[in-house]
PDB file of C-alpha atoms in Angstrom:
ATOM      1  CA  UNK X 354      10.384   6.191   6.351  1.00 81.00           C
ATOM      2  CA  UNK X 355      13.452   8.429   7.210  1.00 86.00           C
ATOM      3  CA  UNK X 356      15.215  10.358   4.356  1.00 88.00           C
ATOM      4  CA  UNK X 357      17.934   8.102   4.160  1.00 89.00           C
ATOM      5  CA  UNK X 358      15.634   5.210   2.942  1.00 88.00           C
ATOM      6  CA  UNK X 359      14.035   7.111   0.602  1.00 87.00           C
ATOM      7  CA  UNK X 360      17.255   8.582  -1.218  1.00 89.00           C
ATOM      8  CA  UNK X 361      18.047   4.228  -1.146  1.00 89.00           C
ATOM      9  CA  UNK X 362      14.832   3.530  -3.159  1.00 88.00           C
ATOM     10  CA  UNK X 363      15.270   6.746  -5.381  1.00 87.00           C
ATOM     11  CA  UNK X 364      18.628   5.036  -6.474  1.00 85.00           C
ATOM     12  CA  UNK X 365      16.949   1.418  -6.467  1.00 83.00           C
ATOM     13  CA  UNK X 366      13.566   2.036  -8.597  1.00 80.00           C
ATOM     14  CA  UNK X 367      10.442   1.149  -8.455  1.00 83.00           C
ATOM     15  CA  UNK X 368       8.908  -2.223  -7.753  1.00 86.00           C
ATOM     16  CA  UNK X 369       6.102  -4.103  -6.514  1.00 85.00           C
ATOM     17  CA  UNK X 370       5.542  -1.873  -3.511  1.00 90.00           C
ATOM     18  CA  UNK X 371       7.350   1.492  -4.414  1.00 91.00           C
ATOM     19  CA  UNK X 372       6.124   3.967  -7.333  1.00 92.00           C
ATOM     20  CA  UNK X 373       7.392   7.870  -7.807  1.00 93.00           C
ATOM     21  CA  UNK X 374       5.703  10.134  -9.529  1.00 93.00           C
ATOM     22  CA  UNK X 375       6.298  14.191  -9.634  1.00 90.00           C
ATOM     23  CA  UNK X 376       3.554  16.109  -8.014  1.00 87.00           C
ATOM     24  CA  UNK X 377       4.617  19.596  -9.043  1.00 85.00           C
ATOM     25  CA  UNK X 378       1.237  20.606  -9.560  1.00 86.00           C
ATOM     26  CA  UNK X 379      -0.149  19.116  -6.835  1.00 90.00           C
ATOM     27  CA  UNK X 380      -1.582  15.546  -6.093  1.00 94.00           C
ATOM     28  CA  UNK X 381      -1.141  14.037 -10.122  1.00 93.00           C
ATOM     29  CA  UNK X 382      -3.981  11.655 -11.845  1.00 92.00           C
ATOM     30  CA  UNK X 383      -2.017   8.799 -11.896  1.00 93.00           C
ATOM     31  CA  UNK X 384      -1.951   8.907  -8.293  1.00 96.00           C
ATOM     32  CA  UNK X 385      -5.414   7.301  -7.851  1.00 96.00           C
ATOM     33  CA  UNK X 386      -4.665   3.955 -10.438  1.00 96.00           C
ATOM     34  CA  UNK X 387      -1.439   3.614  -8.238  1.00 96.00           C
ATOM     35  CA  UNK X 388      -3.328   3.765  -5.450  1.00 97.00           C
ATOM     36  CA  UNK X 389      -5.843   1.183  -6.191  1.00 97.00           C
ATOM     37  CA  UNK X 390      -3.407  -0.885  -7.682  1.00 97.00           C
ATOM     38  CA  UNK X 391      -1.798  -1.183  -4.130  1.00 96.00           C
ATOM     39  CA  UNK X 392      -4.838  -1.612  -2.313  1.00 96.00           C
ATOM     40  CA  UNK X 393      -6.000  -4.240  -4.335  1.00 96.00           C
ATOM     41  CA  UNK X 394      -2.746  -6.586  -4.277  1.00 94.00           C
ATOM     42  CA  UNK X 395      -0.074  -6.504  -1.651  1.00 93.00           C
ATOM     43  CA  UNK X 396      -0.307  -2.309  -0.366  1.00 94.00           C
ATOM     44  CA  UNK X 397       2.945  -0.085  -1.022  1.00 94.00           C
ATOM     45  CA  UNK X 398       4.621   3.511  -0.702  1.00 94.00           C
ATOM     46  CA  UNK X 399       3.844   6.390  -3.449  1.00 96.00           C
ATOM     47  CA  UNK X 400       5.879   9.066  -3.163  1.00 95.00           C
ATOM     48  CA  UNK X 401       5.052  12.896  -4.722  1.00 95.00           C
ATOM     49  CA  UNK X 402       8.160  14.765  -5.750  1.00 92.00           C
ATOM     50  CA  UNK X 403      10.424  12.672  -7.477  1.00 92.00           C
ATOM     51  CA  UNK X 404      10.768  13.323 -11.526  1.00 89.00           C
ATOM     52  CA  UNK X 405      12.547  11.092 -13.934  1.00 84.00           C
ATOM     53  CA  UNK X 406      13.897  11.779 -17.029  1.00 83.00           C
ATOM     54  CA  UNK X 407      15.794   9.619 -19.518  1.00 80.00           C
ATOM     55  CA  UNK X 408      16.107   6.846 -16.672  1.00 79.00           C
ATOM     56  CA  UNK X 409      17.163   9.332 -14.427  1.00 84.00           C
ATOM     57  CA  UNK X 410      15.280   9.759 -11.177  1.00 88.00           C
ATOM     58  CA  UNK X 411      15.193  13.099  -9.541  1.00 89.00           C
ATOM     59  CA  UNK X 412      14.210  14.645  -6.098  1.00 91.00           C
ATOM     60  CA  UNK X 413      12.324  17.276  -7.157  1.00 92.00           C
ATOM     61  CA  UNK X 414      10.446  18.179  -3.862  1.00 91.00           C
ATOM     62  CA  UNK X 415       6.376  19.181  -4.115  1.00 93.00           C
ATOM     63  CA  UNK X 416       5.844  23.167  -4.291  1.00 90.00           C
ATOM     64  CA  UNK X 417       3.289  22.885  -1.801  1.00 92.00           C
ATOM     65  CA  UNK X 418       3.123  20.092   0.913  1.00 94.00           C
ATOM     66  CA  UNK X 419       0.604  20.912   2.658  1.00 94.00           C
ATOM     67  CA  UNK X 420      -1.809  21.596   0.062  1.00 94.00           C
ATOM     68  CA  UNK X 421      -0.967  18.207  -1.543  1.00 94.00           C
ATOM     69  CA  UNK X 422      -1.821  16.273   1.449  1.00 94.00           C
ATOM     70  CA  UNK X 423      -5.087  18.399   1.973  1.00 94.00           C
ATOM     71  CA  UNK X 424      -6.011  17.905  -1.514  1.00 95.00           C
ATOM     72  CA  UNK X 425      -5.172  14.427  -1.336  1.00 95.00           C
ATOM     73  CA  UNK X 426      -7.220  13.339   1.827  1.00 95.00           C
ATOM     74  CA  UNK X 427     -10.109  15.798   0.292  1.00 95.00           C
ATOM     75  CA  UNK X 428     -10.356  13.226  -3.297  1.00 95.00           C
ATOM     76  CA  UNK X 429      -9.560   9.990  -0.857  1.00 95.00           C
ATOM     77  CA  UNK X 430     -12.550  10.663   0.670  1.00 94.00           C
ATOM     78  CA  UNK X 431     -14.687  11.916  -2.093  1.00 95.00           C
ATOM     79  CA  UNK X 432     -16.442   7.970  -3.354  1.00 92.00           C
ATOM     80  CA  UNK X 433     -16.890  10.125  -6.578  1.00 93.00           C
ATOM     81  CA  UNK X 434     -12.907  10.146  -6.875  1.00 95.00           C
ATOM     82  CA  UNK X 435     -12.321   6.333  -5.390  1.00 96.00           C
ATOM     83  CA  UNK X 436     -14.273   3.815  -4.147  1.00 95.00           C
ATOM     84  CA  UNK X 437     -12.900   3.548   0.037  1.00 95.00           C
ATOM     85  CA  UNK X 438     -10.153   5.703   1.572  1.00 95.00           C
ATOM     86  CA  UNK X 439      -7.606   2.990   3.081  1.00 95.00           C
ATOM     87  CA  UNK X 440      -5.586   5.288   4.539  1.00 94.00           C
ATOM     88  CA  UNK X 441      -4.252   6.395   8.055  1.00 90.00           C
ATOM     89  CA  UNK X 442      -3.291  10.025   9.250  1.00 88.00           C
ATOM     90  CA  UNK X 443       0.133   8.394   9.826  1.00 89.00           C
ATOM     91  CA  UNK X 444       1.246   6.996   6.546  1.00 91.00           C
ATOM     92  CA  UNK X 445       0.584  10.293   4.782  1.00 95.00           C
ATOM     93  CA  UNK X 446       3.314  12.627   5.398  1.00 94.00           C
ATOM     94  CA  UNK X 447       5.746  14.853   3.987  1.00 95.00           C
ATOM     95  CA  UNK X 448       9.399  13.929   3.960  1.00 94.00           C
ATOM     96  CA  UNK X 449      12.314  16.883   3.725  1.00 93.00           C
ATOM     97  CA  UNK X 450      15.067  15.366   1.570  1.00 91.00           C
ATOM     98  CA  UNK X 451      18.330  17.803   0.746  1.00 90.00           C
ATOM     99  CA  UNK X 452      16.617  20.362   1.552  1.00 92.00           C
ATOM    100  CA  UNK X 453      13.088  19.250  -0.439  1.00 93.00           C
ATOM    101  CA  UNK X 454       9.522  18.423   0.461  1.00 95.00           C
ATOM    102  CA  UNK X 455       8.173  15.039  -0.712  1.00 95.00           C
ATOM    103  CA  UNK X 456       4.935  13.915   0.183  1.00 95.00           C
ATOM    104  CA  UNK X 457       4.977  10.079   1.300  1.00 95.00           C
ATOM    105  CA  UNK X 458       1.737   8.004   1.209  1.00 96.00           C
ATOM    106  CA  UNK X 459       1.504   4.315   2.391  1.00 95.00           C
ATOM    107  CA  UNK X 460      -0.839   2.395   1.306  1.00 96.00           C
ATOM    108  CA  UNK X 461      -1.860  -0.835   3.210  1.00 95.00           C
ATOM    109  CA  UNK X 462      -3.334  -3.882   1.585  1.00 94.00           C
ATOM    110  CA  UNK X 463      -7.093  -3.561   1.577  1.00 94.00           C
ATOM    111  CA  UNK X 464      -9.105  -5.484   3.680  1.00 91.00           C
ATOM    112  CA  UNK X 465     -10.910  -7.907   1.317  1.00 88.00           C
ATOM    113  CA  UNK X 466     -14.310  -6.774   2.580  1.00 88.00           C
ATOM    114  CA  UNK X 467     -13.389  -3.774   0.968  1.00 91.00           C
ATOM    115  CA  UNK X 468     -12.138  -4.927  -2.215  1.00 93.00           C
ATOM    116  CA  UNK X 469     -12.032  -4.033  -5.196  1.00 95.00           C
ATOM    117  CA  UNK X 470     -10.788  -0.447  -4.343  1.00 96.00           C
ATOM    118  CA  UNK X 471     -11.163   1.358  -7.893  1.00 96.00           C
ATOM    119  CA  UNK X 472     -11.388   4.937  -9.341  1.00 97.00           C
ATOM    120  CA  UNK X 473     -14.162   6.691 -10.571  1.00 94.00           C
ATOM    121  CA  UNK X 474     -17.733   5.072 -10.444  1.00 92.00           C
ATOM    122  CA  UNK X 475     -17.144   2.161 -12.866  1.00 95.00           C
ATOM    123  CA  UNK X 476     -16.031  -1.053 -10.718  1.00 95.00           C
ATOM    124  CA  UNK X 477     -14.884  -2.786 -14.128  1.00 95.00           C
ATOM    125  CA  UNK X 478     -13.104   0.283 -15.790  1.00 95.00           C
ATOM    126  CA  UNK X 479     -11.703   1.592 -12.204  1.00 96.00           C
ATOM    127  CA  UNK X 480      -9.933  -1.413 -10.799  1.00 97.00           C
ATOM    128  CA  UNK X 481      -6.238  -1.675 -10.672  1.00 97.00           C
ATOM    129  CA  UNK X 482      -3.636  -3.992  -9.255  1.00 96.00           C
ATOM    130  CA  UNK X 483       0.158  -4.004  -9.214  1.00 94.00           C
ATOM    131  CA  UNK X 484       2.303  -6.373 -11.445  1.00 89.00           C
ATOM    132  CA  UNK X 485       6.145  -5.548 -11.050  1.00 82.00           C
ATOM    133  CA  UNK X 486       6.448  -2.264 -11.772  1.00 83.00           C
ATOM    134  CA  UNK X 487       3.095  -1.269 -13.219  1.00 88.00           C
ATOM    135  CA  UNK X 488      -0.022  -0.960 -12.323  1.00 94.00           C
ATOM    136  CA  UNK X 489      -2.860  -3.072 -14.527  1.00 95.00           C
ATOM    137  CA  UNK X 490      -6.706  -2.434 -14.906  1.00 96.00           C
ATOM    138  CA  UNK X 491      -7.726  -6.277 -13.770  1.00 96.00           C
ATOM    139  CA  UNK X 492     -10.490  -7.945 -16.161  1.00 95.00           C
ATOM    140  CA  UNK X 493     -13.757  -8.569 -15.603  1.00 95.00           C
ATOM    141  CA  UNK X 494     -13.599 -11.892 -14.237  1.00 95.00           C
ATOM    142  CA  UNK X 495     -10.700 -10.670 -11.607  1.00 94.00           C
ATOM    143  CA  UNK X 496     -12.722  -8.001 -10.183  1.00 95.00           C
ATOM    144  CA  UNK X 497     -15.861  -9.959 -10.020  1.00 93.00           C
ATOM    145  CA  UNK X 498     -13.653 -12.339  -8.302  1.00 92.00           C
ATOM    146  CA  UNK X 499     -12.926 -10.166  -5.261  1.00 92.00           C
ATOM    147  CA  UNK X 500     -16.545  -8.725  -5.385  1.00 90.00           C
ATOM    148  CA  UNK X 501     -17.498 -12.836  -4.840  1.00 88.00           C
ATOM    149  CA  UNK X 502     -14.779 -13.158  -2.228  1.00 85.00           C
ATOM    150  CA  UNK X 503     -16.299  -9.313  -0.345  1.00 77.00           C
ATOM    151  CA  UNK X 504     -19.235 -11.214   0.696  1.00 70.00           C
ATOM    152  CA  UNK X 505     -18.247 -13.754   1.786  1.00 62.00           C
ATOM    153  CA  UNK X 506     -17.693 -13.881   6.059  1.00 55.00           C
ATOM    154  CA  UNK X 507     -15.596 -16.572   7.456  1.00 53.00           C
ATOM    155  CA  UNK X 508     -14.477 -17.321  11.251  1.00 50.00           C
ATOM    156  CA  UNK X 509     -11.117 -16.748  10.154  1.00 55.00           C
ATOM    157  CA  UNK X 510     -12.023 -13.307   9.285  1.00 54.00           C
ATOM    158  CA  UNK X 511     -13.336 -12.491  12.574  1.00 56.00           C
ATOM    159  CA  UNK X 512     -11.341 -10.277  14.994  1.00 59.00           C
ATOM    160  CA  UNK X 513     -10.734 -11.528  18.376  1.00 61.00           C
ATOM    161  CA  UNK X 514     -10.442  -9.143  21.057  1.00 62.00           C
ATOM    162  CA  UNK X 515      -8.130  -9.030  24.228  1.00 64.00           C
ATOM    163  CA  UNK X 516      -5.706 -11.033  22.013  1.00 71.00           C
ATOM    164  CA  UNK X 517      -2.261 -10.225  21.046  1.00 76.00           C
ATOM    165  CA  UNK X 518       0.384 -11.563  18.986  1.00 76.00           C
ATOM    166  CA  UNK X 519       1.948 -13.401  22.077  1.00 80.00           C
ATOM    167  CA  UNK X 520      -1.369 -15.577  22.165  1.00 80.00           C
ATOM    168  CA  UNK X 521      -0.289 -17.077  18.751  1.00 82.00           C
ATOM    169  CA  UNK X 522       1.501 -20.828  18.044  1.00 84.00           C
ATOM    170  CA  UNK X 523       4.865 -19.035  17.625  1.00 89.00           C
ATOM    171  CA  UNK X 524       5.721 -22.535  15.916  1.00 88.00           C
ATOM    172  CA  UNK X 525       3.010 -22.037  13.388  1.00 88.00           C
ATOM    173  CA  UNK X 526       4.212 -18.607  12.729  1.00 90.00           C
ATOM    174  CA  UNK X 527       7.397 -19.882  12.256  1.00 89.00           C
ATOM    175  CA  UNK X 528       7.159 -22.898   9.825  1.00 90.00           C
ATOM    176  CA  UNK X 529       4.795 -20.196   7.902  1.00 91.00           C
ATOM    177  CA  UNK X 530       7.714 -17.251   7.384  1.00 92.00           C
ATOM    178  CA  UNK X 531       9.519 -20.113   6.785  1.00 90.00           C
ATOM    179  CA  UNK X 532       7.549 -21.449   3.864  1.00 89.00           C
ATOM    180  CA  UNK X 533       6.952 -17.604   2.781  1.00 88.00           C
ATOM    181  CA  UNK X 534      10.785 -17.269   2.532  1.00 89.00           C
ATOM    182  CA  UNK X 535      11.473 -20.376   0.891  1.00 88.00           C
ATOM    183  CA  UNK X 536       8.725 -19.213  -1.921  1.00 85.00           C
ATOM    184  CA  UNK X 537       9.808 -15.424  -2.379  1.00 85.00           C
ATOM    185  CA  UNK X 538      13.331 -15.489  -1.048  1.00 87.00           C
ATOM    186  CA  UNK X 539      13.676 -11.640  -2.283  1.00 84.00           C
ATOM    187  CA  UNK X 540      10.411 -10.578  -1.293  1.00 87.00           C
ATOM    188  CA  UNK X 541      11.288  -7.130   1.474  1.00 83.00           C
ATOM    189  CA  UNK X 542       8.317  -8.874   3.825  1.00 88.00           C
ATOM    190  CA  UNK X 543      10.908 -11.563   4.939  1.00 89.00           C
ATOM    191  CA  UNK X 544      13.044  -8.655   7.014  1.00 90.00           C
ATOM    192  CA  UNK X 545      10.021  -7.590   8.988  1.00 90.00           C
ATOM    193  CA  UNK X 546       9.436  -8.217  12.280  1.00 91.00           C
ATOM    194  CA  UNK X 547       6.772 -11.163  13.203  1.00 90.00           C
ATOM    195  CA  UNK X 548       4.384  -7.958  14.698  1.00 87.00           C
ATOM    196  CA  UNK X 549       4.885  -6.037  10.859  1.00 87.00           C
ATOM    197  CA  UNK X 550       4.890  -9.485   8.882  1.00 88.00           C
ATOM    198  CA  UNK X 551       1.634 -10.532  10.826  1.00 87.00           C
ATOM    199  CA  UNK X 552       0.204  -7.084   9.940  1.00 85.00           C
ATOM    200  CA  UNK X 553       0.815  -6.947   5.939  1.00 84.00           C
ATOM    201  CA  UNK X 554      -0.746 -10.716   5.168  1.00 83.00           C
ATOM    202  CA  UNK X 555      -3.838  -9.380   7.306  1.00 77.00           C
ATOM    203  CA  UNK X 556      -3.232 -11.559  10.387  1.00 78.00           C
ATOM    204  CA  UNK X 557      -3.053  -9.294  12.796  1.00 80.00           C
ATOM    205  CA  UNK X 558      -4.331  -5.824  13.067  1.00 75.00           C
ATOM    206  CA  UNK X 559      -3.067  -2.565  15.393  1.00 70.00           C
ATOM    207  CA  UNK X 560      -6.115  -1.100  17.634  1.00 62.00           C
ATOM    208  CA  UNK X 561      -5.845   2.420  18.245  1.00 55.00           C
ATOM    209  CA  UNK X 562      -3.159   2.348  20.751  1.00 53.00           C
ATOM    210  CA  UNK X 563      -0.611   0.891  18.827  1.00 50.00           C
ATOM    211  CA  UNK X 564      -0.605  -2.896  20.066  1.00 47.00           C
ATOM    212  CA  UNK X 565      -1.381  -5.780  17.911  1.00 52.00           C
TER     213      UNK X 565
END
């Protein structure tokens, strides 16, 4: 994300896949719900430093970056904090903005072998998932739900080395965007790129170099 995108979704709001919250004092609470919430439905960008007030958003900046990304990957990885740390050393940065420090974190959709991703030690009180705007503890039966779905293995599911994107019915992934599209014409997936589209519904994954 470059500065310029972020100022555009400062003046748009939050949605599905973007939430702000302030971060003055370091990595807030509500981080960890937001968090979960992402993991658990469709993944999506927090970003630290950005105040509202009235209905007015703010770029506020973090006091201390690095510290909030330390303190961050510390509770991500702590199970006492949250249940799996879904993150990547790449999609947790900080951002200057006008002269201000944000910290960015993207969250990618858990893998479903993974899920439910919740906070704290209680499964059913911990587990979040994003609805427009908000994020929403999930009841009983949806959390059981994806505990169900967890263990269950499938072909499908399998990854297949020495396989790229190129080694896909490019007609197939066609008529599928193109059913996507016609479905959630607004949704932001529909101006990725096959490789980034593949990647968010779990189709495809990145290895360690880079290539899908």
């Amino acid at each position: 994300m470059t500065s310029d995108e972020l100022k555009r979704l400062v003046k748009v709001g939050e949605n599905g896949e973007v939430e702000f919250k302030r971060g003055r004092g370091g990595v807030p609470g509500d981080f960890w719900p937001s968090y979960s919430a992402f993991a658990n439905t469709d993944g999506g960008v927090i970003v630290l430093g950005v105040s509202e007030k009235n209905g007015v958003r703010m770029i506020e900046g973090v006091e201390n970056a690095e510290k909030v990304r330390a303190d961050l990957w510390n509770a991500a990885n702590n199970p006492d904090k949250v249940s799996d740390n879904v993150l990547s050393n790449k999609r947790v940065y900080p951002l200057e903005v006008d002269g201000k420090t944000l910290v960015v974190t993207e969250v990618p959709r858990a893998d479903r072998r993974v899920k439910p991703v919740y906070v704290g030690s209680d499964v059913f009180k911990g587990t979040y998932r994003r609805n427009g705007e908000g994020d929403y503890h999930c009841s009983r039966e949806a959390v059981e739900a994806m505990i169900r779905d967890k263990c269950k293995e499938t072909a499908d599911n399998c990854l297949l080395e020495n396989m790229t994107i190129a080694d896909l019915d490019q007609d197939s992934v066609r008529r599928y965007r193109m059913m996507f599209s016609q479905r959630k014409p607004d949704h932001a997936w529909n101006k990725f790129t096959d490789e980034q589209f593949l990647c968010k519904i779990g189709a495809a994954k990145k290895d360690d170099g880079g290539v899908v």
